[in-house]
Amino acid sequence: MALDTPQKLNSMGFAKDPADTRVLVAMSGGVDSSVVAAQLKSEGYDVVGVTLQLYDHGAALAKKGACCAGRDIHDARRVAEEMDFPHYVLDYENKFKDAVIDEFADSYLAGATPVPCIRCNERVKFRDLLETAKDLDADCMATGHYIQRFMGDQKAELHKAADGDRDQSYFLFSTTQDQLDYLRFPLGHLKSKAETRELAKKFGLPVADKPDSQDICFVPNGSYAAVIEKLRPEAASPGEIVHLDGSVLGEHKGIINYTVGQRRGLGIGGREPLYVVKLDADKRHVIVGPKSALATTTFPIREVNWLGDEPFDAVSERTVAVRVRSTRAPRDAIIRPTGPTTATVELIAAEEGVAPGQACVFYDADGTRIFGGGWIYRG
């Protein structure tokens, strides 16, 4: 009697026909997620598109052309109609405000430099929306992020995108293993954004030439201070600009207007070039000093999300590459765990502008794999 031949895995990694594989696609209304939905639909998958309404489109916080704004919901719906698959809009305003916007404002008021896009992926898209996908009996959830998922010897692994200029691994480091098992990233292998737009034209999508969104979705024109002052009116309280040596150099109009590493706009001319080196929210002090004072070699991290093959604190130290800002290349470092989700990071070469509230993302020192990361805090 002949043995049954194992069925070949489809492109989403399931041993069944695409038509029997339901994929929920998180659609922001931009070209990337639209191409993902169109590509999967063209391959015969049972596609369901979902767009999140994250904030009041008529409020002052909304920004035309930003992720998940009113026009984007309209564009996502048009793509679904063109490609003939169901599309739903979910009201996540309260979830987004509680999980992302409020923490963003509070972190800034505490003198930190938050990265709300990471929290949005972690707490809204990859948590609440992923659970919705499961409720809809989807086999997996696909997004338009530029990052890659490979099956390793032990489990699914997260890897940098093929296009280094589009790689979004810094913003996805907090993806848990359970989430990674369920997620798919169909664009991660593309070599350039031009390839994505060519696919959009191939499918005749109305968003093929739509510009990319540049700013944080709820921050109009990149003005963090304006948003925080609206959310927390007390945030514009004045205070002193203080040199590291203790001398008072002037007055500021609210620490929300300053970030670590800032040089311009301090209004304290007459001395050597000075930079913001620290924000003391309790005293309402903007502390400045020479550029050399920005150099950091050691700092603590917490809320570590570890995607390695053994427990994070199974060894006393690990040599990895770390990225402390999305715009910087990974640098060699030593991670010394101090618990299951805490550690001290030692940079082999000092970095400037390392600030509380930023993410520290771990990479394979010799490859493309992401091992997770943690949040920098003031120890």
CSV table of C-alpha atoms in Angstrom, one decimal:
chain,number,residue,atom,x,y,z
A,1,MET,CA,0.0,0.0,0.0
A,2,ALA,CA,1.5,3.4,-1.0
A,3,LEU,CA,2.2,5.9,1.7
A,4,ASP,CA,0.4,9.2,1.5
A,5,THR,CA,2.7,12.0,0.1
A,6,PRO,CA,3.0,14.8,2.6
A,7,GLN,CA,1.3,18.0,1.4
A,8,LYS,CA,3.7,20.8,0.5
A,9,LEU,CA,3.5,23.9,2.7
A,10,ASN,CA,1.9,26.9,1.2
A,11,SER,CA,3.7,30.3,1.2
A,12,MET,CA,2.2,31.1,4.7
A,13,GLY,CA,3.7,27.8,6.0
A,14,PHE,CA,0.5,25.7,6.2
A,15,ALA,CA,0.0,22.2,4.8
A,16,LYS,CA,-3.2,23.1,3.0
A,17,ASP,CA,-4.4,24.9,0.0
A,18,PRO,CA,-4.4,28.7,0.0
A,19,ALA,CA,-8.1,28.7,-0.4
A,20,ASP,CA,-8.4,26.9,2.9
A,21,THR,CA,-6.0,29.3,4.7
A,22,ARG,CA,-7.6,32.4,6.2
A,23,VAL,CA,-5.2,35.4,6.5
A,24,LEU,CA,-6.1,38.5,8.4
A,25,VAL,CA,-4.2,41.4,6.8
A,26,ALA,CA,-3.6,44.5,9.0
A,27,MET,CA,-4.3,47.3,6.5
A,28,SER,CA,-3.2,50.9,7.3
A,29,GLY,CA,-4.3,52.2,3.9
A,30,GLY,CA,-0.8,52.7,2.7
A,31,VAL,CA,0.9,50.9,-0.3
A,32,ASP,CA,2.8,48.3,1.8
A,33,SER,CA,-0.1,46.6,3.5
A,34,SER,CA,-2.3,47.0,0.4
A,35,VAL,CA,0.2,45.1,-1.6
A,36,VAL,CA,0.3,42.3,1.0
A,37,ALA,CA,-3.5,42.0,0.8
A,38,ALA,CA,-3.5,42.0,-3.0
A,39,GLN,CA,-0.7,39.6,-3.3
A,40,LEU,CA,-2.2,37.1,-0.9
A,41,LYS,CA,-5.6,37.4,-2.6
A,42,SER,CA,-4.0,36.8,-6.0
A,43,GLU,CA,-2.4,33.6,-4.6
A,44,GLY,CA,-5.9,32.4,-3.7
A,45,TYR,CA,-5.8,32.9,0.1
A,46,ASP,CA,-9.0,33.6,2.1
A,47,VAL,CA,-8.1,37.2,2.9
A,48,VAL,CA,-9.8,39.4,5.5
A,49,GLY,CA,-8.7,43.0,5.7
A,50,VAL,CA,-8.9,45.0,8.9
A,51,THR,CA,-8.1,48.7,9.5
A,52,LEU,CA,-7.9,50.2,12.9
A,53,GLN,CA,-9.4,53.6,13.8
A,54,LEU,CA,-6.9,54.7,16.3
A,55,TYR,CA,-8.0,58.3,17.1
A,56,ASP,CA,-10.7,60.8,16.4
A,57,HIS,CA,-10.3,61.9,12.8
A,58,GLY,CA,-11.8,65.3,13.5
A,59,ALA,CA,-9.7,66.1,16.6
A,60,ALA,CA,-6.7,68.4,16.6
A,61,LEU,CA,-4.4,65.4,17.0
A,62,ALA,CA,-5.3,63.9,13.7
A,63,LYS,CA,-3.1,64.5,10.7
A,64,LYS,CA,-4.1,64.2,7.1
A,65,GLY,CA,-2.1,61.4,5.4
A,66,ALA,CA,-0.9,59.9,8.7
A,67,CYS,CA,-1.2,56.2,9.5
A,68,CYS,CA,-4.8,55.1,10.2
A,69,ALA,CA,-6.3,58.6,9.6
A,70,GLY,CA,-9.7,59.0,7.8
A,71,ARG,CA,-8.2,59.0,4.2
A,72,ASP,CA,-6.3,55.9,5.0
A,73,ILE,CA,-9.4,54.0,6.1
A,74,HIS,CA,-11.0,55.1,2.8
A,75,ASP,CA,-8.0,53.9,0.8
A,76,ALA,CA,-7.9,50.5,2.5
A,77,ARG,CA,-11.6,50.0,1.8
A,78,ARG,CA,-11.1,50.9,-1.9
A,79,VAL,CA,-8.3,48.3,-2.2
A,80,ALA,CA,-10.5,45.6,-0.6
A,81,GLU,CA,-13.3,46.5,-3.1
A,82,GLU,CA,-10.9,46.3,-6.0
A,83,MET,CA,-9.5,43.0,-5.0
A,84,ASP,CA,-12.8,41.6,-3.8
A,85,PHE,CA,-12.2,40.6,-0.2
A,86,PRO,CA,-14.0,41.6,3.0
A,87,HIS,CA,-12.8,44.6,4.9
A,88,TYR,CA,-13.6,45.8,8.5
A,89,VAL,CA,-12.8,48.9,10.4
A,90,LEU,CA,-12.4,48.4,14.2
A,91,ASP,CA,-12.7,51.3,16.7
A,92,TYR,CA,-9.6,51.0,18.8
A,93,GLU,CA,-9.6,54.7,20.0
A,94,ASN,CA,-9.8,53.9,23.7
A,95,LYS,CA,-7.3,51.1,23.5
A,96,PHE,CA,-4.8,53.3,21.6
A,97,LYS,CA,-5.2,56.2,24.0
A,98,ASP,CA,-4.8,54.1,27.1
A,99,ALA,CA,-1.9,51.9,25.7
A,100,VAL,CA,0.0,54.4,23.6
A,101,ILE,CA,-0.9,58.1,23.8
A,102,ASP,CA,-1.1,58.5,27.5
A,103,GLU,CA,2.2,56.7,28.2
A,104,PHE,CA,3.8,58.8,25.4
A,105,ALA,CA,2.7,62.0,27.2
A,106,ASP,CA,3.6,60.8,30.7
A,107,SER,CA,7.0,59.6,29.6
A,108,TYR,CA,7.9,62.9,28.0
A,109,LEU,CA,6.8,64.7,31.1
A,110,ALA,CA,9.1,62.4,33.1
A,111,GLY,CA,12.1,63.5,31.0
A,112,ALA,CA,12.2,60.4,28.8
A,113,THR,CA,12.3,60.1,25.0
A,114,PRO,CA,9.5,57.6,24.2
A,115,VAL,CA,9.0,55.6,21.0
A,116,PRO,CA,5.2,55.2,20.6
A,117,CYS,CA,5.4,53.2,17.4
A,118,ILE,CA,6.9,50.3,19.3
A,119,ARG,CA,4.2,50.4,22.0
A,120,CYS,CA,1.5,50.6,19.2
A,121,ASN,CA,2.9,47.4,17.6
A,122,GLU,CA,3.3,45.7,21.0
A,123,ARG,CA,0.1,46.6,22.7
A,124,VAL,CA,-2.4,47.3,19.9
A,125,LYS,CA,-1.5,45.7,16.6
A,126,PHE,CA,0.3,42.6,17.8
A,127,ARG,CA,-1.8,42.0,20.9
A,128,ASP,CA,-5.4,43.2,20.6
A,129,LEU,CA,-5.7,42.9,16.8
A,130,LEU,CA,-3.9,39.6,16.8
A,131,GLU,CA,-6.5,38.3,19.2
A,132,THR,CA,-9.2,39.6,16.9
A,133,ALA,CA,-7.6,37.7,14.1
A,134,LYS,CA,-7.8,34.5,16.1
A,135,ASP,CA,-11.5,35.2,17.0
A,136,LEU,CA,-12.1,35.4,13.2
A,137,ASP,CA,-10.6,31.9,12.8
A,138,ALA,CA,-7.6,33.3,10.8
A,139,ASP,CA,-4.7,30.9,10.5
A,140,CYS,CA,-2.3,33.8,10.7
A,141,MET,CA,-2.0,37.6,10.5
A,142,ALA,CA,0.1,39.4,7.8
A,143,THR,CA,1.4,42.9,7.9
A,144,GLY,CA,3.3,45.3,5.6
A,145,HIS,CA,6.3,45.6,7.9
A,146,TYR,CA,9.7,45.3,6.4
A,147,ILE,CA,11.2,42.5,8.4
A,148,GLN,CA,11.6,38.8,7.9
A,149,ARG,CA,10.4,35.7,9.6
A,150,PHE,CA,12.3,32.4,9.1
A,151,MET,CA,11.8,29.0,10.6
A,152,GLY,CA,15.0,28.1,12.5
A,153,ASP,CA,16.1,24.8,13.9
A,154,GLN,CA,14.1,25.3,17.1
A,155,LYS,CA,11.4,27.9,16.3
A,156,ALA,CA,10.4,30.9,14.2
A,157,GLU,CA,13.1,33.6,14.1
A,158,LEU,CA,12.9,37.3,13.5
A,159,HIS,CA,15.5,38.7,10.9
A,160,LYS,CA,16.2,42.1,9.5
A,161,ALA,CA,14.6,43.0,6.1
A,162,ALA,CA,16.5,42.4,2.9
A,163,ASP,CA,16.4,46.2,2.3
A,164,GLY,CA,18.5,47.8,5.0
A,165,ASP,CA,17.0,51.2,4.3
A,166,ARG,CA,13.5,50.0,4.9
A,167,ASP,CA,14.2,47.6,7.8
A,168,GLN,CA,11.8,48.1,10.7
A,169,SER,CA,13.3,45.7,13.2
A,170,TYR,CA,14.0,48.5,15.7
A,171,PHE,CA,10.2,49.0,16.0
A,172,LEU,CA,9.3,45.3,16.3
A,173,PHE,CA,11.8,44.1,18.9
A,174,SER,CA,9.1,43.6,21.5
A,175,THR,CA,7.3,41.0,19.3
A,176,THR,CA,6.9,38.0,21.5
A,177,GLN,CA,7.6,34.4,20.4
A,178,ASP,CA,3.9,33.5,20.6
A,179,GLN,CA,3.1,36.5,18.4
A,180,LEU,CA,5.9,35.7,16.0
A,181,ASP,CA,4.6,32.1,15.6
A,182,TYR,CA,1.3,33.7,14.3
A,183,LEU,CA,2.6,36.6,12.3
A,184,ARG,CA,3.7,36.8,8.7
A,185,PHE,CA,5.7,39.5,6.9
A,186,PRO,CA,5.4,39.0,3.1
A,187,LEU,CA,7.4,42.1,2.1
A,188,GLY,CA,10.5,41.5,4.1
A,189,HIS,CA,12.4,39.8,1.3
A,190,LEU,CA,12.0,42.7,-1.2
A,191,LYS,CA,15.2,44.6,-2.0
A,192,SER,CA,13.6,48.1,-2.4
A,193,LYS,CA,10.4,50.1,-2.0
A,194,ALA,CA,10.4,50.4,-5.8
A,195,GLU,CA,9.6,46.7,-6.0
A,196,THR,CA,6.6,47.2,-3.7
A,197,ARG,CA,5.3,50.0,-5.8
A,198,GLU,CA,5.7,47.9,-9.0
A,199,LEU,CA,3.6,45.2,-7.4
A,200,ALA,CA,1.0,47.8,-6.5
A,201,LYS,CA,0.8,48.9,-10.2
A,202,LYS,CA,0.7,45.3,-11.3
A,203,PHE,CA,-2.4,44.7,-9.2
A,204,GLY,CA,-3.9,48.1,-10.3
A,205,LEU,CA,-4.1,49.4,-6.7
A,206,PRO,CA,-5.3,53.0,-6.3
A,207,VAL,CA,-2.6,53.6,-3.7
A,208,ALA,CA,0.4,52.7,-5.9
A,209,ASP,CA,1.8,56.2,-5.9
A,210,LYS,CA,0.6,57.2,-2.4
A,211,PRO,CA,3.4,58.9,-0.4
A,212,ASP,CA,4.8,57.1,2.7
A,213,SER,CA,3.7,58.4,6.1
A,214,GLN,CA,6.7,60.1,7.8
A,215,ASP,CA,5.5,61.2,11.2
A,216,ILE,CA,4.1,59.5,14.2
A,217,CYS,CA,0.4,59.1,13.3
A,218,PHE,CA,-1.0,61.3,16.2
A,219,VAL,CA,1.8,64.0,16.1
A,220,PRO,CA,0.9,66.7,13.5
A,221,ASN,CA,4.0,68.0,11.7
A,222,GLY,CA,6.3,66.2,14.1
A,223,SER,CA,5.5,68.6,16.9
A,224,TYR,CA,5.7,66.5,20.0
A,225,ALA,CA,5.5,69.5,22.3
A,226,ALA,CA,2.2,70.7,20.8
A,227,VAL,CA,0.6,67.3,21.3
A,228,ILE,CA,1.8,66.9,24.9
A,229,GLU,CA,0.8,70.4,25.8
A,230,LYS,CA,-2.7,69.6,24.6
A,231,LEU,CA,-2.9,66.3,26.5
A,232,ARG,CA,-1.2,67.7,29.6
A,233,PRO,CA,-1.6,71.5,29.8
A,234,GLU,CA,0.7,71.7,32.8
A,235,ALA,CA,3.6,70.4,30.7
A,236,ALA,CA,4.6,73.9,29.6
A,237,SER,CA,5.7,74.9,33.1
A,238,PRO,CA,8.9,77.0,32.9
A,239,GLY,CA,12.1,76.1,34.7
A,240,GLU,CA,15.8,76.6,34.7
A,241,ILE,CA,18.5,75.7,32.2
A,242,VAL,CA,21.4,74.4,34.4
A,243,HIS,CA,25.0,73.6,33.4
A,244,LEU,CA,26.5,70.4,34.7
A,245,ASP,CA,28.7,72.5,36.9
A,246,GLY,CA,25.5,73.7,38.7
A,247,SER,CA,25.4,77.3,37.3
A,248,VAL,CA,22.0,78.6,36.1
A,249,LEU,CA,22.3,79.7,32.5
A,250,GLY,CA,18.7,80.8,31.7
A,251,GLU,CA,15.0,79.8,31.7
A,252,HIS,CA,13.1,77.4,29.5
A,253,LYS,CA,9.4,77.3,28.6
A,254,GLY,CA,8.8,73.6,29.5
A,255,ILE,CA,11.0,70.5,29.3
A,256,ILE,CA,8.7,69.0,26.7
A,257,ASN,CA,10.4,71.4,24.2
A,258,TYR,CA,13.8,69.7,24.7
A,259,THR,CA,15.4,66.3,24.0
A,260,VAL,CA,18.7,64.8,25.0
A,261,GLY,CA,21.4,65.6,22.4
A,262,GLN,CA,19.7,68.9,21.4
A,263,ARG,CA,22.0,71.9,20.6
A,264,ARG,CA,20.0,74.4,18.7
A,265,GLY,CA,17.3,76.6,20.2
A,266,LEU,CA,18.6,76.6,23.8
A,267,GLY,CA,18.9,80.4,23.9
A,268,ILE,CA,22.0,80.4,26.1
A,269,GLY,CA,24.8,81.7,23.8
A,270,GLY,CA,28.1,83.1,24.9
A,271,ARG,CA,29.8,79.9,26.0
A,272,GLU,CA,31.3,76.9,24.3
A,273,PRO,CA,28.7,74.8,22.3
A,274,LEU,CA,26.3,73.2,24.8
A,275,TYR,CA,24.0,70.2,24.4
A,276,VAL,CA,21.1,68.9,26.4
A,277,VAL,CA,22.5,66.0,28.4
A,278,LYS,CA,19.7,65.3,30.8
A,279,LEU,CA,16.1,66.3,31.7
A,280,ASP,CA,15.2,66.5,35.4
A,281,ALA,CA,11.4,66.5,35.4
A,282,ASP,CA,11.1,66.7,39.2
A,283,LYS,CA,13.1,69.9,39.4
A,284,ARG,CA,12.0,71.1,35.9
A,285,HIS,CA,15.7,71.4,35.0
A,286,VAL,CA,17.1,71.2,31.5
A,287,ILE,CA,20.7,70.2,32.1
A,288,VAL,CA,23.3,71.1,29.5
A,289,GLY,CA,27.0,70.4,29.0
A,290,PRO,CA,29.7,69.8,26.4
A,291,LYS,CA,29.3,67.3,23.7
A,292,SER,CA,31.6,64.9,25.5
A,293,ALA,CA,29.0,64.6,28.3
A,294,LEU,CA,26.7,62.9,25.9
A,295,ALA,CA,28.9,59.9,25.5
A,296,THR,CA,27.6,56.8,27.2
A,297,THR,CA,29.1,53.3,27.5
A,298,THR,CA,26.9,51.6,30.1
A,299,PHE,CA,23.2,51.8,30.9
A,300,PRO,CA,20.4,49.6,32.4
A,301,ILE,CA,17.5,48.2,30.5
A,302,ARG,CA,14.2,46.6,31.6
A,303,GLU,CA,11.1,44.9,30.1
A,304,VAL,CA,13.5,42.7,28.1
A,305,ASN,CA,11.8,40.7,25.4
A,306,TRP,CA,14.1,37.8,24.5
A,307,LEU,CA,13.8,35.8,21.3
A,308,GLY,CA,17.0,33.7,21.7
A,309,ASP,CA,17.0,29.9,21.9
A,310,GLU,CA,17.8,29.7,25.6
A,311,PRO,CA,16.5,31.6,28.6
A,312,PHE,CA,17.8,35.2,28.7
A,313,ASP,CA,19.5,34.9,32.1
A,314,ALA,CA,20.9,31.4,31.4
A,315,VAL,CA,24.4,32.9,30.9
A,316,SER,CA,26.2,35.8,32.8
A,317,GLU,CA,26.9,37.8,29.6
A,318,ARG,CA,26.3,37.8,25.9
A,319,THR,CA,28.2,39.5,23.0
A,320,VAL,CA,25.7,41.0,20.6
A,321,ALA,CA,25.2,44.1,18.5
A,322,VAL,CA,22.7,46.7,19.8
A,323,ARG,CA,20.9,49.6,18.2
A,324,VAL,CA,19.9,52.4,20.6
A,325,ARG,CA,18.2,54.6,17.9
A,326,SER,CA,16.3,53.6,14.8
A,327,THR,CA,18.6,55.8,12.6
A,328,ARG,CA,21.8,54.3,13.8
A,329,ALA,CA,23.6,51.1,12.8
A,330,PRO,CA,24.0,48.3,15.4
A,331,ARG,CA,27.1,48.5,17.5
A,332,ASP,CA,29.0,45.8,19.4
A,333,ALA,CA,28.0,45.4,23.0
A,334,ILE,CA,28.0,43.1,26.0
A,335,ILE,CA,24.7,42.3,27.6
A,336,ARG,CA,24.8,41.2,31.3
A,337,PRO,CA,21.5,39.9,32.5
A,338,THR,CA,20.5,41.0,36.0
A,339,GLY,CA,17.2,39.0,36.0
A,340,PRO,CA,14.8,37.4,33.5
A,341,THR,CA,13.8,40.8,32.0
A,342,THR,CA,16.5,43.2,33.2
A,343,ALA,CA,20.2,43.7,32.2
A,344,THR,CA,23.1,46.1,32.0
A,345,VAL,CA,24.4,47.0,28.5
A,346,GLU,CA,28.1,47.8,28.0
A,347,LEU,CA,28.9,49.4,24.6
A,348,ILE,CA,32.3,48.6,23.2
A,349,ALA,CA,32.5,52.1,21.8
A,350,ALA,CA,30.6,55.0,23.5
A,351,GLU,CA,27.4,56.3,21.9
A,352,GLU,CA,26.1,59.9,22.1
A,353,GLY,CA,22.6,60.7,23.0
A,354,VAL,CA,21.5,57.5,24.7
A,355,ALA,CA,18.4,58.5,26.6
A,356,PRO,CA,15.8,56.9,29.0
A,357,GLY,CA,12.7,55.9,27.1
A,358,GLN,CA,14.5,54.7,24.0
A,359,ALA,CA,14.7,51.1,23.0
A,360,CYS,CA,17.9,49.0,22.9
A,361,VAL,CA,17.5,46.3,20.3
A,362,PHE,CA,19.7,43.1,20.2
A,363,TYR,CA,21.1,41.7,17.0
A,364,ASP,CA,23.2,38.7,16.1
A,365,ALA,CA,26.7,40.3,15.9
A,366,ASP,CA,27.5,38.3,12.8
A,367,GLY,CA,24.2,38.0,11.1
A,368,THR,CA,20.7,39.3,10.5
A,369,ARG,CA,18.7,37.7,13.4
A,370,ILE,CA,17.0,39.9,16.0
A,371,PHE,CA,17.2,38.6,19.6
A,372,GLY,CA,14.7,41.1,21.0
A,373,GLY,CA,15.7,44.0,23.2
A,374,GLY,CA,14.6,46.2,26.2
A,375,TRP,CA,13.9,49.7,27.3
A,376,ILE,CA,16.6,52.1,28.5
A,377,TYR,CA,15.8,53.7,31.8
A,378,ARG,CA,17.5,56.0,34.3
A,379,GLY,CA,19.2,53.7,36.8
